[in-house]
PDB file of C-alpha atoms in Angstrom:
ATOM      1  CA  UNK H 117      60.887  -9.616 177.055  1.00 86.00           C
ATOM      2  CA  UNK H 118      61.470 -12.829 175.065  1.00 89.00           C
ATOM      3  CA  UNK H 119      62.537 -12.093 171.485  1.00 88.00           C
ATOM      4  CA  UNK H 120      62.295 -14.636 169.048  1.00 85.00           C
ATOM      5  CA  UNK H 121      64.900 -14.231 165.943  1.00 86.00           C
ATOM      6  CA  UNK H 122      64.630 -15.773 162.508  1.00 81.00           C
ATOM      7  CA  UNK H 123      61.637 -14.506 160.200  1.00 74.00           C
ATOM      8  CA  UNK H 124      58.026 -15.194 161.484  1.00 75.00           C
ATOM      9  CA  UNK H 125      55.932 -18.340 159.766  1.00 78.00           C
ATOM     10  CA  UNK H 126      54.648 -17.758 156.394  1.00 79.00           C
ATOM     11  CA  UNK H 127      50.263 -17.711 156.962  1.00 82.00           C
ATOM     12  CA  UNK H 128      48.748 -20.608 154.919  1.00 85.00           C
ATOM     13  CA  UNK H 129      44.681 -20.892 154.551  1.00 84.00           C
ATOM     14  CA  UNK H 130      43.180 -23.134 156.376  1.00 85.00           C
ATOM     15  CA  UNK H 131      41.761 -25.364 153.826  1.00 85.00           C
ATOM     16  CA  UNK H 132      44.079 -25.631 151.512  1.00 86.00           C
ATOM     17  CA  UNK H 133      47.308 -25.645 153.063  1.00 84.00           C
ATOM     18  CA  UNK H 134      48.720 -22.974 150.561  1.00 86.00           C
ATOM     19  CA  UNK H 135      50.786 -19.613 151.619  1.00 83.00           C
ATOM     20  CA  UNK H 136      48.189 -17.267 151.359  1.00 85.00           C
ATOM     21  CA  UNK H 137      50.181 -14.265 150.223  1.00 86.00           C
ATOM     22  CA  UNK H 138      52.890 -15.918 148.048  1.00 87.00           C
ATOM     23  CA  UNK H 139      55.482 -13.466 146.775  1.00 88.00           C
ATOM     24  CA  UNK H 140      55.120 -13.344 142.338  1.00 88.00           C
ATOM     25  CA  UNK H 141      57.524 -13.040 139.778  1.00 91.00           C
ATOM     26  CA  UNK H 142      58.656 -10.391 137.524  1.00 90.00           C
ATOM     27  CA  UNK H 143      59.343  -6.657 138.127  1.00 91.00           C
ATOM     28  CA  UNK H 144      57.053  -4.526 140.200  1.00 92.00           C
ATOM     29  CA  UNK H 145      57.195  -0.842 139.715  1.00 91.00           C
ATOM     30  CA  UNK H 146      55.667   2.034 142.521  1.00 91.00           C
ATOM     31  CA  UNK H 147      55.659   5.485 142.340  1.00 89.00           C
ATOM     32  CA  UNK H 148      54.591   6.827 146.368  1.00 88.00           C
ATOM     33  CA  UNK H 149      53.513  10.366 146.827  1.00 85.00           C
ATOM     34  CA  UNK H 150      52.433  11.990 150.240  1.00 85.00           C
ATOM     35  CA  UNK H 151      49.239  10.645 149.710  1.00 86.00           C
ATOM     36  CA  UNK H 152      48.771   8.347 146.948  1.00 88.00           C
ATOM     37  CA  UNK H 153      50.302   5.256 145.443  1.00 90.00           C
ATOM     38  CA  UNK H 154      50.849   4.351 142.073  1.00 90.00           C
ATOM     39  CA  UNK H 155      51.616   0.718 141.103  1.00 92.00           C
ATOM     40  CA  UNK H 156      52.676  -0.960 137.802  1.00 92.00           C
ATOM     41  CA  UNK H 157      53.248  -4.870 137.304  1.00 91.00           C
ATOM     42  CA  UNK H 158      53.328  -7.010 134.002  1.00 90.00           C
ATOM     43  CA  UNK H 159      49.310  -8.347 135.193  1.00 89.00           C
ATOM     44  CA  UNK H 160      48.068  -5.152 136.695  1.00 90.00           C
ATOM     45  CA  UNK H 161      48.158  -1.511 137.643  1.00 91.00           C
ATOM     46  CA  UNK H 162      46.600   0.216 140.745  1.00 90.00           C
ATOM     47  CA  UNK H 163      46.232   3.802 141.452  1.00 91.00           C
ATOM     48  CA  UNK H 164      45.033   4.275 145.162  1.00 89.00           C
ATOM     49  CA  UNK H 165      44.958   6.325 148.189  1.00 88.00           C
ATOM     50  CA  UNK H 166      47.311   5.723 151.166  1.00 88.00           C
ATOM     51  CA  UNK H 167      45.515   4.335 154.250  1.00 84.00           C
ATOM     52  CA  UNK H 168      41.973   4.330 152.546  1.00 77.00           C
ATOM     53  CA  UNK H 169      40.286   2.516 155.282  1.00 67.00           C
ATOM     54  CA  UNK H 170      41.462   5.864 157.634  1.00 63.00           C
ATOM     55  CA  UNK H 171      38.033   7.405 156.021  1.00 57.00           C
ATOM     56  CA  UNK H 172      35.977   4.964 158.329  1.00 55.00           C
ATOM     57  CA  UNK H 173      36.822   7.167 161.017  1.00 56.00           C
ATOM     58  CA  UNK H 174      36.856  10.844 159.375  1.00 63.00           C
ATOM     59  CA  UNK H 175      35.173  12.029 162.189  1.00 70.00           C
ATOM     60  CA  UNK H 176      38.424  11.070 164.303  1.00 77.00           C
ATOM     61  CA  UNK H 177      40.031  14.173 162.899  1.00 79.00           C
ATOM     62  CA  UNK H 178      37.171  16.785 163.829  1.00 84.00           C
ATOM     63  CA  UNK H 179      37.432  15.135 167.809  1.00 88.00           C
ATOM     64  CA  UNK H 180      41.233  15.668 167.362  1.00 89.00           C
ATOM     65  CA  UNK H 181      40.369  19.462 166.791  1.00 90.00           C
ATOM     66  CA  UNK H 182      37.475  19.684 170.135  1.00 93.00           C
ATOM     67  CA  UNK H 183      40.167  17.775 171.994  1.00 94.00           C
ATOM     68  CA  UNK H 184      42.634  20.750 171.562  1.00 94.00           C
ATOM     69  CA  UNK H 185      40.720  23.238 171.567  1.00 95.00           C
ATOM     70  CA  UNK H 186      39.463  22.496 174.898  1.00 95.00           C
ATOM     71  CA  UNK H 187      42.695  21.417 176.244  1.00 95.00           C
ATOM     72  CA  UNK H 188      43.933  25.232 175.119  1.00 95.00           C
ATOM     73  CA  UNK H 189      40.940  26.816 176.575  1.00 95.00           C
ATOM     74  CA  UNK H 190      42.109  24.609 179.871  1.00 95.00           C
ATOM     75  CA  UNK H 191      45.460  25.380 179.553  1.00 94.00           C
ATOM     76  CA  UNK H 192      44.940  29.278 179.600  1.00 94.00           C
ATOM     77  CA  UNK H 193      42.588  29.494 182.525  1.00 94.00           C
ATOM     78  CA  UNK H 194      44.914  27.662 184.732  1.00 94.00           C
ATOM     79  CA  UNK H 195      47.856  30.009 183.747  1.00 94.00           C
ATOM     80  CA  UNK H 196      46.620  33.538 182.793  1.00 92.00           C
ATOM     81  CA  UNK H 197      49.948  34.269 184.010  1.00 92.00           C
ATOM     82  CA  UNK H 198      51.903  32.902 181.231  1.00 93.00           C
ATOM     83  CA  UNK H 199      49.825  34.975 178.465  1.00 92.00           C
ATOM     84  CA  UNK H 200      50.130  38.523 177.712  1.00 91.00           C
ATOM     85  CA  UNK H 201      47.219  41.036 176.509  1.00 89.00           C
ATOM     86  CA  UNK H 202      47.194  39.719 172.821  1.00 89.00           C
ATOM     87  CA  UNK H 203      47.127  36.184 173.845  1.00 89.00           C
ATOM     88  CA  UNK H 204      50.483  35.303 173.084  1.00 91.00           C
ATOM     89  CA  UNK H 205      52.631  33.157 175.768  1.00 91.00           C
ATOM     90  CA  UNK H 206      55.157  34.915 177.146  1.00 91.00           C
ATOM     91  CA  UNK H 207      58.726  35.362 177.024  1.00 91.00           C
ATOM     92  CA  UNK H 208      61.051  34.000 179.595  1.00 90.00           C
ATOM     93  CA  UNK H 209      61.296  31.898 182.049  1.00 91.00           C
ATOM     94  CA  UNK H 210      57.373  30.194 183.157  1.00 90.00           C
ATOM     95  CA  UNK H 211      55.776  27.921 185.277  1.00 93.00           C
ATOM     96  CA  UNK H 212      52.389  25.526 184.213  1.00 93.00           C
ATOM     97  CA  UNK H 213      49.907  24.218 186.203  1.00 94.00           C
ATOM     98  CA  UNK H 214      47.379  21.889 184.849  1.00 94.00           C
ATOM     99  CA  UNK H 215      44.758  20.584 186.027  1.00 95.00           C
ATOM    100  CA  UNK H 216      42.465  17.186 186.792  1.00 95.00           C
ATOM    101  CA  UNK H 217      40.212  17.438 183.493  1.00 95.00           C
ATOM    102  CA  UNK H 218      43.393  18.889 181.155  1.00 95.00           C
ATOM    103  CA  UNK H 219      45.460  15.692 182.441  1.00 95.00           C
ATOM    104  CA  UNK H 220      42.307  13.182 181.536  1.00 96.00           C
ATOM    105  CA  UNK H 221      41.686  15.340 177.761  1.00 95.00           C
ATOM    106  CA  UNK H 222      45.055  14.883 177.112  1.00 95.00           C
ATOM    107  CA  UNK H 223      44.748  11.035 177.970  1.00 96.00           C
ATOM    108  CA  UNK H 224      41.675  10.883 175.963  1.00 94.00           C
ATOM    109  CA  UNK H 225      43.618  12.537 173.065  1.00 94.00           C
ATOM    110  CA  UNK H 226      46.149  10.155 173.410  1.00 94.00           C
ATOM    111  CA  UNK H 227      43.823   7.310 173.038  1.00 92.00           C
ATOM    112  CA  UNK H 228      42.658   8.899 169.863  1.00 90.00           C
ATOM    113  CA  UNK H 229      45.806   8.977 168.307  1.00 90.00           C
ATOM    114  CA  UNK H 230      46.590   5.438 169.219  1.00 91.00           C
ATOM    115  CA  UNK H 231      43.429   4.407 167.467  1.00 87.00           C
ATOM    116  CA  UNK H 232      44.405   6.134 164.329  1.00 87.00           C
ATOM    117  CA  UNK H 233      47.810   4.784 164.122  1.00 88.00           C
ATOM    118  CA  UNK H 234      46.665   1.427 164.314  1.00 88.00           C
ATOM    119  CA  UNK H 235      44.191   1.506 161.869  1.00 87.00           C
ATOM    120  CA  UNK H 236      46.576   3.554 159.256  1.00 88.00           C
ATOM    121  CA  UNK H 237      48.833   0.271 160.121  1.00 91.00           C
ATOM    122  CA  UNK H 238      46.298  -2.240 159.325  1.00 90.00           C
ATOM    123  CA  UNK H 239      45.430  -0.502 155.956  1.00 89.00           C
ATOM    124  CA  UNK H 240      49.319  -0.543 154.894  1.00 91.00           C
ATOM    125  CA  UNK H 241      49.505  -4.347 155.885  1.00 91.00           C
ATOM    126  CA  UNK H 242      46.346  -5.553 153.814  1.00 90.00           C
ATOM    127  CA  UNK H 243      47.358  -3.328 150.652  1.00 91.00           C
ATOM    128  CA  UNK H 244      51.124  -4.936 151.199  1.00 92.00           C
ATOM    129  CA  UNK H 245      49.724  -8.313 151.042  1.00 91.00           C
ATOM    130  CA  UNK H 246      48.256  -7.774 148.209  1.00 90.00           C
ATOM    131  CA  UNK H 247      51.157  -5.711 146.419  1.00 92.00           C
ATOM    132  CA  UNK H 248      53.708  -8.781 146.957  1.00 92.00           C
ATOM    133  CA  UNK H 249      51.788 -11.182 144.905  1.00 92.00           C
ATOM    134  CA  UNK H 250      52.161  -9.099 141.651  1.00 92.00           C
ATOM    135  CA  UNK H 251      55.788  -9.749 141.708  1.00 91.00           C
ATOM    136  CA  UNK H 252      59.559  -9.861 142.990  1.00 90.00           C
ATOM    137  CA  UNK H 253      61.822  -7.287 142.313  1.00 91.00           C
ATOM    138  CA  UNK H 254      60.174  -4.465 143.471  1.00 92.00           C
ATOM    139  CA  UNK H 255      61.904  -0.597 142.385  1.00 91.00           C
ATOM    140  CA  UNK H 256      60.513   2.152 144.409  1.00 90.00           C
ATOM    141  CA  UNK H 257      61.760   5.922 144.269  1.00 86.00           C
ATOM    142  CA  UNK H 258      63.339   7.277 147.259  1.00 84.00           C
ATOM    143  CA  UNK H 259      61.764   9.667 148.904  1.00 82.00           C
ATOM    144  CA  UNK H 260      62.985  12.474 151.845  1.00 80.00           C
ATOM    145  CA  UNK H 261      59.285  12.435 153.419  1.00 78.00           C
ATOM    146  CA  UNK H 262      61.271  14.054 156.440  1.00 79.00           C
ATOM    147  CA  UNK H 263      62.055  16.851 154.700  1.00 77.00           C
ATOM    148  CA  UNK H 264      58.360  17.269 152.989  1.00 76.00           C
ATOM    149  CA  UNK H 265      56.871  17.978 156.062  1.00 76.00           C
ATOM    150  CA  UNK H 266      58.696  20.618 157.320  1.00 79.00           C
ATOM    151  CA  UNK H 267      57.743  24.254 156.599  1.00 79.00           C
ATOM    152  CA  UNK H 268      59.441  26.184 154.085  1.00 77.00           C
ATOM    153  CA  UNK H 269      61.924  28.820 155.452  1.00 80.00           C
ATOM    154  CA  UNK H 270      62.594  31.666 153.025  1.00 81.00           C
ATOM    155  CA  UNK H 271      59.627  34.062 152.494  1.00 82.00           C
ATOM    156  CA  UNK H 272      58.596  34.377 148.820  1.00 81.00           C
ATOM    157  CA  UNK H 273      55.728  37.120 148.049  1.00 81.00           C
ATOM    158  CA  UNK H 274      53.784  35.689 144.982  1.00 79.00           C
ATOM    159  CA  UNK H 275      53.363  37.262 141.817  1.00 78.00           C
ATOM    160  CA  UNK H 276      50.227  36.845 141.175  1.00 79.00           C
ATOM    161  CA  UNK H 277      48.399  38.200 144.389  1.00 81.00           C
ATOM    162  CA  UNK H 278      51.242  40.308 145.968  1.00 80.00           C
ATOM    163  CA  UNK H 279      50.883  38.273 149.389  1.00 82.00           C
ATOM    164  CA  UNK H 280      52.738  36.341 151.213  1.00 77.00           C
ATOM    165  CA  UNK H 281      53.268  32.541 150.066  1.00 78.00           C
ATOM    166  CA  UNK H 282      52.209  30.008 152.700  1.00 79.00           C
ATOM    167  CA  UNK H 283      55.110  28.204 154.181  1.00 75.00           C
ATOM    168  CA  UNK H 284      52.758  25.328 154.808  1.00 77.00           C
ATOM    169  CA  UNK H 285      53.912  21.759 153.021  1.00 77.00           C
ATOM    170  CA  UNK H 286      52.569  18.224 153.339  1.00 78.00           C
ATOM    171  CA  UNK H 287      53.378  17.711 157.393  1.00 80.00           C
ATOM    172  CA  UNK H 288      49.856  17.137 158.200  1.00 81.00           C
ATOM    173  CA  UNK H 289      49.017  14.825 154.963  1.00 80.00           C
ATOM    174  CA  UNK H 290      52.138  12.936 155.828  1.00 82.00           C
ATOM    175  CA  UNK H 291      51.011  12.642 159.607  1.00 82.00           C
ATOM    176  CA  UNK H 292      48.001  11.247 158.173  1.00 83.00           C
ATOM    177  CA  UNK H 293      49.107   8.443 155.513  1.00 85.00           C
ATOM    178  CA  UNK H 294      52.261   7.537 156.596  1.00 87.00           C
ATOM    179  CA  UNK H 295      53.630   6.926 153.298  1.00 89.00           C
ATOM    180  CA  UNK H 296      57.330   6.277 155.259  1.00 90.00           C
ATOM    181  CA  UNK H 297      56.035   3.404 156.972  1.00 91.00           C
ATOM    182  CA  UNK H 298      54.157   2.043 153.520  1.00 91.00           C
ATOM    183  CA  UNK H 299      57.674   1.640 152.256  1.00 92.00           C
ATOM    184  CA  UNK H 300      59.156   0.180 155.448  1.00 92.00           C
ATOM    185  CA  UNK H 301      56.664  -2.246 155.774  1.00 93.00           C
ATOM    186  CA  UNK H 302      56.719  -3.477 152.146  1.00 93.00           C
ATOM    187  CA  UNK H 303      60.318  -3.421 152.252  1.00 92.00           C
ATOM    188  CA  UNK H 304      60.445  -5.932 155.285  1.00 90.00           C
ATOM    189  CA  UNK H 305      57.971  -8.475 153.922  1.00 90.00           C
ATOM    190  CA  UNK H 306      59.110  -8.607 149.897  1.00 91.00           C
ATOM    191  CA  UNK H 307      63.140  -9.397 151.483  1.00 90.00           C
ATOM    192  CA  UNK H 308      61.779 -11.693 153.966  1.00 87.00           C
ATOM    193  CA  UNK H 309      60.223 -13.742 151.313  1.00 87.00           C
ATOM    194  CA  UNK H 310      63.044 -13.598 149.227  1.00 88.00           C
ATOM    195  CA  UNK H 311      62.689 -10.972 146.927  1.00 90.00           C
ATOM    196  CA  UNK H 312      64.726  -7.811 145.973  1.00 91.00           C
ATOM    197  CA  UNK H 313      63.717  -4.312 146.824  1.00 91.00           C
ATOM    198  CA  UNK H 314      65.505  -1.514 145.381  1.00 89.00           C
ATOM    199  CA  UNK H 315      65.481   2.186 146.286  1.00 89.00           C
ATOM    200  CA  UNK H 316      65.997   4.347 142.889  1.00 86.00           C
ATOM    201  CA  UNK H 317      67.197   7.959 143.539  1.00 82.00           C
ATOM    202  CA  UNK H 318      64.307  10.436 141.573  1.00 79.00           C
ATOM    203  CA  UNK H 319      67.452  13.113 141.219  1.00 76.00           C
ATOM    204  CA  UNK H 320      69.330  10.294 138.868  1.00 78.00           C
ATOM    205  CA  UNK H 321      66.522   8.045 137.455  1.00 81.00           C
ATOM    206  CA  UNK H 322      63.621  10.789 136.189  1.00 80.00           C
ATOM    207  CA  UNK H 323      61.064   8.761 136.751  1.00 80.00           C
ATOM    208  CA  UNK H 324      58.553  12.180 135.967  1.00 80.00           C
ATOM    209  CA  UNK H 325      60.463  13.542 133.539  1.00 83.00           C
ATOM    210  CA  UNK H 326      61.322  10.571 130.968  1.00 83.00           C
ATOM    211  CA  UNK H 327      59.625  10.073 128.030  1.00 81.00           C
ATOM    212  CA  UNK H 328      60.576   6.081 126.354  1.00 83.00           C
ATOM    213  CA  UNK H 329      59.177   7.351 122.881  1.00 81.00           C
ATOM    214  CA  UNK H 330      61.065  10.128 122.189  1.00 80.00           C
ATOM    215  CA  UNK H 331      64.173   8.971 123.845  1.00 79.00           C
ATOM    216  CA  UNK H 332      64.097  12.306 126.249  1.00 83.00           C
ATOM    217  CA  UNK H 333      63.549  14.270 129.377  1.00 83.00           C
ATOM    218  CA  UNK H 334      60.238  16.655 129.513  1.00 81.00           C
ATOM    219  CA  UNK H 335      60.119  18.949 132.810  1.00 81.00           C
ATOM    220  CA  UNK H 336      57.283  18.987 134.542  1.00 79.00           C
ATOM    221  CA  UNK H 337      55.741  20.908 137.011  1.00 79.00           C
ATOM    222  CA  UNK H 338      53.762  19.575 140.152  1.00 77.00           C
ATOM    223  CA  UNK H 339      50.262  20.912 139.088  1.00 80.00           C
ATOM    224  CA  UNK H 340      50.277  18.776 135.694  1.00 81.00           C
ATOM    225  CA  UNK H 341      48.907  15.338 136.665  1.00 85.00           C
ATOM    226  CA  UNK H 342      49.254  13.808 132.778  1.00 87.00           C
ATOM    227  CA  UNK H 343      52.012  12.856 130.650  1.00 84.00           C
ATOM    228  CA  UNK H 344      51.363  14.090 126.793  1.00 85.00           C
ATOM    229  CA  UNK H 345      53.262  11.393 123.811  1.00 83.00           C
ATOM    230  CA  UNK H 346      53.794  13.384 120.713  1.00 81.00           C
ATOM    231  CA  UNK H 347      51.216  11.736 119.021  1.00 83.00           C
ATOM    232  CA  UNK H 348      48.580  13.058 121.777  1.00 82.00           C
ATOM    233  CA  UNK H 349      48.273  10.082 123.828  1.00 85.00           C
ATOM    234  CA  UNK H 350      48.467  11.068 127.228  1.00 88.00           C
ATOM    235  CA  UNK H 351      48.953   8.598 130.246  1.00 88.00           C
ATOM    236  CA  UNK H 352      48.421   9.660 133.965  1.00 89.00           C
ATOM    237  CA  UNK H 353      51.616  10.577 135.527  1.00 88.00           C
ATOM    238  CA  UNK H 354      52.124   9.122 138.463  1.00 89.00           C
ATOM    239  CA  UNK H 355      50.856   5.273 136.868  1.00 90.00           C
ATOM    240  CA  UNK H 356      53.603   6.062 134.453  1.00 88.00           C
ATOM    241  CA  UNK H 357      56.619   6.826 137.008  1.00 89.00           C
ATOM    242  CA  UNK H 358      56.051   3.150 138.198  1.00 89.00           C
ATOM    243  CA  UNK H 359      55.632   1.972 134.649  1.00 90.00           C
ATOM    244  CA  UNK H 360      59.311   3.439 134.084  1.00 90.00           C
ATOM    245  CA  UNK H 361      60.386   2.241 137.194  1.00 90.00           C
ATOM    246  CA  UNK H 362      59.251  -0.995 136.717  1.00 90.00           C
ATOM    247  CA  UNK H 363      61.022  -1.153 133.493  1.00 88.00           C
ATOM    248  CA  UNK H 364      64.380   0.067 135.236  1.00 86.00           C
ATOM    249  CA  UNK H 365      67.888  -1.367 134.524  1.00 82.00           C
ATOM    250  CA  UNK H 366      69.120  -4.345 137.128  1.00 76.00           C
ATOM    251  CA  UNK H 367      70.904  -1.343 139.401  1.00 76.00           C
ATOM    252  CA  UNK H 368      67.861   0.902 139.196  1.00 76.00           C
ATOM    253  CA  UNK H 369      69.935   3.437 137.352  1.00 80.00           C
ATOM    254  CA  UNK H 370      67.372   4.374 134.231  1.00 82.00           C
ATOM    255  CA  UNK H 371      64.972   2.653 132.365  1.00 84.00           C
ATOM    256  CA  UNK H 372      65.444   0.486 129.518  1.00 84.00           C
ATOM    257  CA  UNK H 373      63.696   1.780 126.660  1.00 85.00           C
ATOM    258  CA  UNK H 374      63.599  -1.536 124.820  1.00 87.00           C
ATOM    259  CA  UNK H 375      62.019  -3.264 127.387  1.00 87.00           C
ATOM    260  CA  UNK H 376      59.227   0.080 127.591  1.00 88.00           C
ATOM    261  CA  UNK H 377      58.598  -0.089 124.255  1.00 87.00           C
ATOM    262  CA  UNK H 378      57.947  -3.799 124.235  1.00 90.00           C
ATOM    263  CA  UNK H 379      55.218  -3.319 127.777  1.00 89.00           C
ATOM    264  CA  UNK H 380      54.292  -0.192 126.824  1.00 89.00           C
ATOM    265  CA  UNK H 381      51.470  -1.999 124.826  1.00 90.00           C
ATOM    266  CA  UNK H 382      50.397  -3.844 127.796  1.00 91.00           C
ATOM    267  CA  UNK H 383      50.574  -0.764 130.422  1.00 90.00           C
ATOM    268  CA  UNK H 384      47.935   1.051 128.045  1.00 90.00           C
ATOM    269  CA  UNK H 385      45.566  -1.714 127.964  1.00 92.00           C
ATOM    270  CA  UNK H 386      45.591  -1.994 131.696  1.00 91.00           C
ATOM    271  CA  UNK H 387      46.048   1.952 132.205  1.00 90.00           C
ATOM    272  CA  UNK H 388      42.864   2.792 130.421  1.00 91.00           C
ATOM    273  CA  UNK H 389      41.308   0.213 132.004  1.00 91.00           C
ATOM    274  CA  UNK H 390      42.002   1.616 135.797  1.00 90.00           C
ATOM    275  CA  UNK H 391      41.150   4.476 134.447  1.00 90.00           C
ATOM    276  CA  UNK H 392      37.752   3.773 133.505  1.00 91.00           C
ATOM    277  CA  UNK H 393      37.212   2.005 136.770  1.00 90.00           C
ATOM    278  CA  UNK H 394      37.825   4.898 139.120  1.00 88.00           C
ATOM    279  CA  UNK H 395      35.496   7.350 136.986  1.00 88.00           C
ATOM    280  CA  UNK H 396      32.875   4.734 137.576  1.00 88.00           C
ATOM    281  CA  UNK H 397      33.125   4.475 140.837  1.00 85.00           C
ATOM    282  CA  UNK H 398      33.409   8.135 141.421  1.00 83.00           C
ATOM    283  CA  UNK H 399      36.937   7.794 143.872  1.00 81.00           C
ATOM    284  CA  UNK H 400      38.777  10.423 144.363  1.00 81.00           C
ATOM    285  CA  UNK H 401      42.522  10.265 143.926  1.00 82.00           C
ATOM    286  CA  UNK H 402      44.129  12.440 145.944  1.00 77.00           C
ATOM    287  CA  UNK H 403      46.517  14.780 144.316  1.00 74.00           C
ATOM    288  CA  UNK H 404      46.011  12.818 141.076  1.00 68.00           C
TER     289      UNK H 404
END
C-alpha cells in the first residue's frame, strides 16, 4: 500500500479559487447525545439529528430484520441438533453446518451493512464541513458512548408497575448514529486546519446542571428536555449545554459567567429563532 503522510490538500471551488470549507473564528460550543447534536457559536445555533440523511434508506432497517430472520430460520433447519424442545441452543460442546443460501444471506446482509455505514459516514462529513466554518476552538463534552450501549447488569423491579426494568440502553441507537465517529471525525479536520479541540469532562464541567444567572447547579433528570431561569424563561437543554460550553474557561474547566451573561443576549435571539424553525417544519428531534 502506498501511504502518503502530511495532511491531505485543502478543497478550493472551482471558480473562485477559495478553500471551500475555511475553518472560522471564535469559540464553538456542542453538546452530542446518542442521537442528537446540539451546537452553539457566536453567529448561529443548530439543533439536529445525527446522520439525518440515514432516513433515505429507512427501509434498510426492516431488510436488516427479513435478512435475520431468514438466516435463523436457515440456521435451525440445518442443525435441529443444536436446539432443544423450547428452542433454545444447547449447552456444550456443538457442531454447525450451514448451508449454500445461509452463506449468500449472510453476504447479502453484509452488503447491507456496508451500505449503511457509508452513508452514516457521508452525513457526518457534510454536517462537519459545515460545523468548522462557525469557528475555532471547538469544546465538546466527553462522552463514554462504549459504556452507553451496553446493557445494564443489576436487576431493579420498578415501583410503579412491580415488573421488571428493561436492561435495554442506547446500543442499537448508537449502532445507528455513530455519534463516536461524529466526534472523531470533527476532531481530525478542526486540528488539521489549525484549530483547537478540547474534550471537557461532564462529571467536572456541569454542562446540564449550571445555571449562569443564579450563579448555581440545578439537578436534572433525563426526562426534562428544558432548562427553567427564575424569572420563567426557559431555554431547551441540550442548545444550552453547548451555549455553556462554548462559553467555557481556556482549559475547559467551567464556564465563565461573565462572558454568559454578556452572549446570553445573543444565544436567545438565535435560540428562539431555531426554535421556531423546527416547529415549522414539523422535524422531529430525537430525544429533544
Amino acid at each position: 500500500q502506498l501511504v502518503c503522510a502530511g495532511y491531505p490538500p485543502v478543497k478550493r471551488d472551482r471558480k473562485t479559487g477559495q478553500v471551500k470549507y475555511p475553518l472560522g473564528k471564535g469559540p464553538v460550543g456542542t453538546d452530542i447525545g446518542t442521537s442528537s447534536i446540539a451546537v452553539s457559536s457566536t453567529s448561529k445555533v443548530l439543533l439536529k439529528n445525527l446522520a439525518e440523511n440515514i432516513k433515505k434508506v429507512e427501509h434498510a432497517q426492516r431488510e436488516i430484520r427479513i435478512y435475520n430472520r431468514r438466516l435463523d430460520r436457515s440456521k435451525r433447519a440445518t442443525n435441529p441438533q443444536n436446539f432443544n424442545e423450547a428452542g433454545c441452543i444447547r449447552k456444550g460442546k456443538k457442531q454447525w453446518y450451514f448451508s449454500r443460501n445461509y452463506k449468500k444471506l449472510k453476504a447479502q446482509l453484509k452488503e447491507l451493512y456496508r451500505k449503511l455505514a457509508l452513508y452514516r459516514k457521508l452525513s457526518h462529513q457534510y454536517e462537519v464541513n459545515r460545523m468548522i466554518m462557525l469557528g475555532d476552538r471547538f469544546f465538546v463534552e466527553e462522552m463514554n458512548f462504549k459504556a452507553l450501549r451496553k446493557r445494564v447488569k443489576k436487576t431493579e423491579i420498578s415501583e410503579k408497575t412491580g415488573k421488571y426494568k428493561k436492561k435495554k440502553r442506547f446500543g442499537k441507537t448508537i449502532a445507528r448514529r455513530s455519534p463516536a465517529a461524529f466526534i472523531s471525525i470533527l476532531s481530525r479536520k478542526v486540528t488539521a486546519l489549525g484549530g483547537t479541540f478540547i474534550k471537557v469532562k461532564t462529571s467536572s464541567f456541569k454542562a446540564s446542571q449550571y445555571d449562569h444567572i443564579a450563579d448555581k447547579c440545578k439537578k436534572k433528570e433525563l426526562k426534562e428536555r428544558w432548562h427553567k431561569f427564575d424569572d420563567d424563561t426557559k431555554v431547551q437543554r441540550d442548545l444550552y449545554s453547548a451555549f455553556l460550553l462554548m462559553n467555557s474557561d481556556l482549559l475547559g474547566l467551567k464556564s465563565d459567567r461573565a462572558t454568559c451573561l454578556n452572549t446570553f443576549v445573543q444565544f436567545f435571539k438565535f435560540h428562539e429563532e431555531e426554535i421556531k424553525k423546527i416547529e415549522n417544519e414539523n422535524e422531529v428531534i430525537l430525544n429533544s
